[in-house]
Short mmCIF file of C-alpha atoms in Angstrom, two decimals:
data_model
loop_
_atom_site.label_atom_id
_atom_site.label_comp_id
_atom_site.label_asym_id
_atom_site.label_seq_id
_atom_site.Cartn_x
_atom_site.Cartn_y
_atom_site.Cartn_z
CA MET A 30 74.04 95.29 96.52
CA ASP A 31 75.18 96.82 93.23
CA TRP A 32 78.70 97.95 94.07
CA GLY A 33 79.09 99.71 90.68
CA ASN A 34 76.92 102.57 91.71
CA VAL A 35 78.30 103.18 95.11
CA THR A 36 80.55 106.49 95.27
CA ALA A 37 83.49 106.75 97.42
CA GLU A 38 81.67 109.16 99.72
CA ASP A 39 78.97 106.51 100.13
CA LEU A 40 81.57 103.89 101.01
CA ILE A 41 83.18 106.20 103.59
CA GLU A 42 80.07 106.98 105.23
CA ALA A 43 79.33 103.31 105.28
CA LEU A 44 82.65 102.38 106.92
CA ARG A 45 82.00 105.19 109.59
CA GLU A 46 78.74 103.53 110.45
CA VAL A 47 80.18 100.00 110.56
CA ASP A 48 80.76 97.83 113.65
CA TRP A 49 84.61 97.61 113.82
CA SER A 50 84.58 94.95 116.42
CA SER A 51 83.73 92.20 114.01
CA PRO A 52 86.26 89.51 113.83
CA PRO A 53 88.77 89.42 110.73
CA ARG A 54 87.88 87.06 107.87
CA PRO A 55 89.89 83.88 107.55
CA LEU A 56 93.33 84.43 105.98
CA SER A 57 92.66 81.53 103.46
CA GLU A 58 89.64 83.40 102.27
CA PHE A 59 91.34 86.76 102.35
CA PHE A 60 94.41 85.77 100.15
CA SER A 61 92.68 83.05 97.85
CA ARG A 62 91.12 83.15 94.40
CA PHE A 63 92.28 86.60 93.01
CA THR A 64 91.54 87.09 89.47
CA VAL A 65 92.28 90.35 87.60
CA PRO A 66 89.00 92.22 86.54
CA ARG A 67 88.61 92.78 82.86
CA SER A 68 87.31 96.45 83.04
CA TYR A 69 87.79 99.48 85.14
CA ALA A 70 84.07 99.39 86.30
CA LYS A 71 84.55 95.82 87.55
CA TRP A 72 87.95 96.77 89.17
CA ASN A 73 86.37 99.69 90.92
CA SER A 74 83.33 97.65 92.16
CA ARG A 75 85.53 94.80 93.46
CA LEU A 76 87.67 97.20 95.25
CA LYS A 77 84.86 98.91 97.04
CA CYS A 78 83.28 95.49 97.94
CA ASN A 79 86.61 94.01 99.22
CA LEU A 80 87.23 97.07 101.21
CA TYR A 81 83.84 96.89 103.08
CA TYR A 82 83.84 93.06 103.29
CA TYR A 83 87.40 92.75 104.58
CA ARG A 84 87.66 96.03 106.49
CA THR A 85 88.94 94.48 109.68
CA ASN A 86 91.67 92.41 107.68
CA TYR A 87 92.81 95.56 105.90
CA PHE A 88 92.85 97.47 109.04
CA ILE A 89 95.01 95.00 110.80
CA LEU A 90 97.33 94.90 107.73
CA ILE A 91 97.77 98.66 107.71
CA VAL A 92 98.45 98.72 111.51
CA LEU A 93 101.08 95.85 111.05
CA ILE A 94 102.76 97.78 108.17
CA VAL A 95 102.86 101.06 109.87
CA GLY A 96 104.02 99.40 113.13
CA LEU A 97 106.99 97.51 111.35
CA GLY A 98 107.76 100.74 109.66
CA PHE A 99 107.86 102.53 112.85
CA LEU A 100 110.09 100.05 114.32
CA ARG A 101 112.47 100.20 111.43
CA ARG A 102 112.36 103.99 110.78
CA PRO A 103 110.22 105.99 113.28
CA VAL A 104 111.31 109.27 111.79
CA ALA A 105 110.25 108.31 108.36
CA VAL A 106 106.66 107.25 109.72
CA LEU A 107 106.46 110.64 111.33
CA ALA A 108 107.53 112.36 108.04
CA ALA A 109 104.88 110.20 106.17
CA ILE A 110 102.15 111.40 108.59
CA LEU A 111 103.23 115.02 108.19
CA THR A 112 103.26 114.74 104.48
CA ALA A 113 99.74 113.17 104.45
CA LEU A 114 98.63 116.06 106.69
CA CYS A 115 100.11 118.63 104.49
CA ILE A 116 98.31 117.15 101.51
CA ALA A 117 95.12 117.02 103.47
CA PHE A 118 95.43 120.65 104.27
CA LEU A 119 95.15 121.35 100.56
CA ASN A 120 91.54 120.16 100.70
CA ASP A 121 89.19 123.12 101.67
CA SER A 122 86.74 121.00 103.67
CA PHE A 123 89.40 119.16 105.77
CA ALA A 124 91.30 122.34 106.50
CA GLY A 125 87.98 124.09 107.71
CA THR A 126 86.95 121.09 109.82
CA PHE A 127 90.47 120.71 111.32
CA SER A 128 90.65 124.32 112.16
CA GLU A 129 87.15 124.19 113.78
CA LYS A 130 88.07 121.00 115.93
CA VAL A 131 91.34 122.38 116.98
CA THR A 132 89.86 125.91 117.96
CA ARG A 133 86.97 124.04 119.88
CA THR A 134 89.45 121.85 121.81
CA VAL A 135 91.77 124.99 122.59
CA ARG A 136 88.61 126.85 123.82
CA GLN A 137 88.01 124.21 126.53
CA PHE A 138 91.40 125.10 128.04
CA SER A 139 92.04 128.77 127.03
CA PRO A 140 89.17 130.75 125.72
CA HIS A 141 91.54 133.78 125.09
CA LEU A 142 93.89 131.76 123.06
CA ALA A 143 90.78 130.42 120.99
CA ALA A 144 89.68 133.90 120.21
CA LYS A 145 93.06 134.51 118.74
CA MET A 146 92.75 131.59 116.49
CA ARG A 147 89.55 132.89 114.70
CA PRO A 148 89.95 133.65 110.96
CA PRO A 149 89.86 137.29 110.11
CA LEU A 150 86.72 138.78 109.03
CA THR A 151 86.08 138.47 105.38
CA PRO A 152 86.01 141.75 103.44
CA VAL A 153 82.55 142.98 102.33
CA ILE A 154 82.22 144.73 98.87
CA ARG A 155 79.09 146.43 97.99
CA GLY A 156 77.02 144.47 100.70
CA ARG A 157 78.44 141.11 99.52
CA PRO A 158 81.20 139.02 100.91
CA SER A 159 84.40 139.03 98.69
CA SER A 160 84.69 136.22 96.19
CA LYS A 161 88.35 135.78 97.02
CA ARG A 162 88.00 133.65 100.26
CA THR A 163 91.16 132.52 101.77
CA ILE A 164 91.19 129.46 103.79
CA HIS A 165 92.53 129.94 107.33
CA ILE A 166 93.66 127.22 109.75
CA CYS A 167 93.85 128.29 113.33
CA GLY A 168 93.58 131.98 112.29
CA ARG A 169 96.50 131.76 110.00
CA PRO A 170 96.44 131.48 106.21
CA ARG A 171 96.39 127.87 104.87
CA TRP A 172 99.69 128.27 102.97
CA VAL A 173 101.41 128.96 106.31
CA PHE A 174 100.56 125.47 107.56
CA VAL A 175 101.22 123.80 104.26
CA PHE A 176 104.61 125.55 103.96
CA ILE A 177 105.66 124.64 107.67
CA PHE A 178 104.33 120.93 107.36
CA SER A 179 106.01 120.39 104.09
CA SER A 180 109.24 121.94 105.21
CA VAL A 181 109.25 119.76 108.33
CA SER A 182 108.19 116.68 106.58
CA PHE A 183 111.06 117.13 103.89
CA ILE A 184 113.67 117.61 106.67
CA LEU A 185 112.37 114.45 108.42
CA TRP A 186 112.47 112.62 105.24
CA TYR A 187 116.09 113.69 104.65
CA VAL A 188 117.28 112.85 108.28
CA SER A 189 115.63 109.36 108.14
CA CYS A 190 117.29 108.63 104.74
CA GLY A 191 113.80 107.87 103.65
CA LEU A 192 113.85 110.74 100.99
CA LEU A 193 115.82 108.65 98.44
CA THR A 194 113.28 105.74 99.01
CA VAL A 195 110.38 107.96 98.42
CA LEU A 196 112.03 109.61 95.14
CA TRP A 197 112.93 106.23 93.97
CA ALA A 198 109.26 105.01 94.46
CA LEU A 199 107.95 108.15 92.67
CA ALA A 200 110.32 107.67 89.75
CA ILE A 201 109.36 104.04 89.38
CA ALA A 202 105.72 105.11 89.45
CA LEU A 203 106.07 107.88 87.05
CA LEU A 204 108.30 105.85 84.52
CA GLY A 205 106.52 102.52 84.98
#
C-alpha cells in the first residue's frame, strides 16, 4: 500500500474499521531499528504506516501514560480532558455531532428537556437562510460551552499545580 497518498481522514476511517482485538506486536519489534526519515513526505508516510501497524501497542502505551498520570495527578488529567473537549468544540462538525448525540440521549430519558435543547431557528432573509449561522451545542451558542469548559479546565490546571508544567512545556515548544 502506498502510504504517501493516504489522508488523515482515510487513516481515521481505516482505524475505525480495524479489529482492535489483535494482540500487540512484540516490544523488540516496536522499539527497534528507528531511523530518522530524510523528508517530510517519508516522515508522514512512516507515521501513518506505524500508527496503523502498531495500533494496539500505541493504544496500550496511551492507556498506561494516562493511567499513570491519573494516579499521580487525577485533577490534571481531568483538566487535560476538559481542555481537549474545549478545543474540540471549536470544530464545527464535532460541535454539531456532539450536540446531536447528547440531545438524542437526553430524548430517551426526558423528551421535554430534549425539546429545550434544540437550537433556535435560523433567520430567513428574502427566502434564504441567513449566511451567519451560529453553531449551537445543546441549544446554547458554542461560545458558552467553550468559555465554561476553558474556565473550568484553567481552574483545574491551577488547582492541580499542573498549570506551570503546561506553561513550561508550551514555552519550550515555542522557543525550541
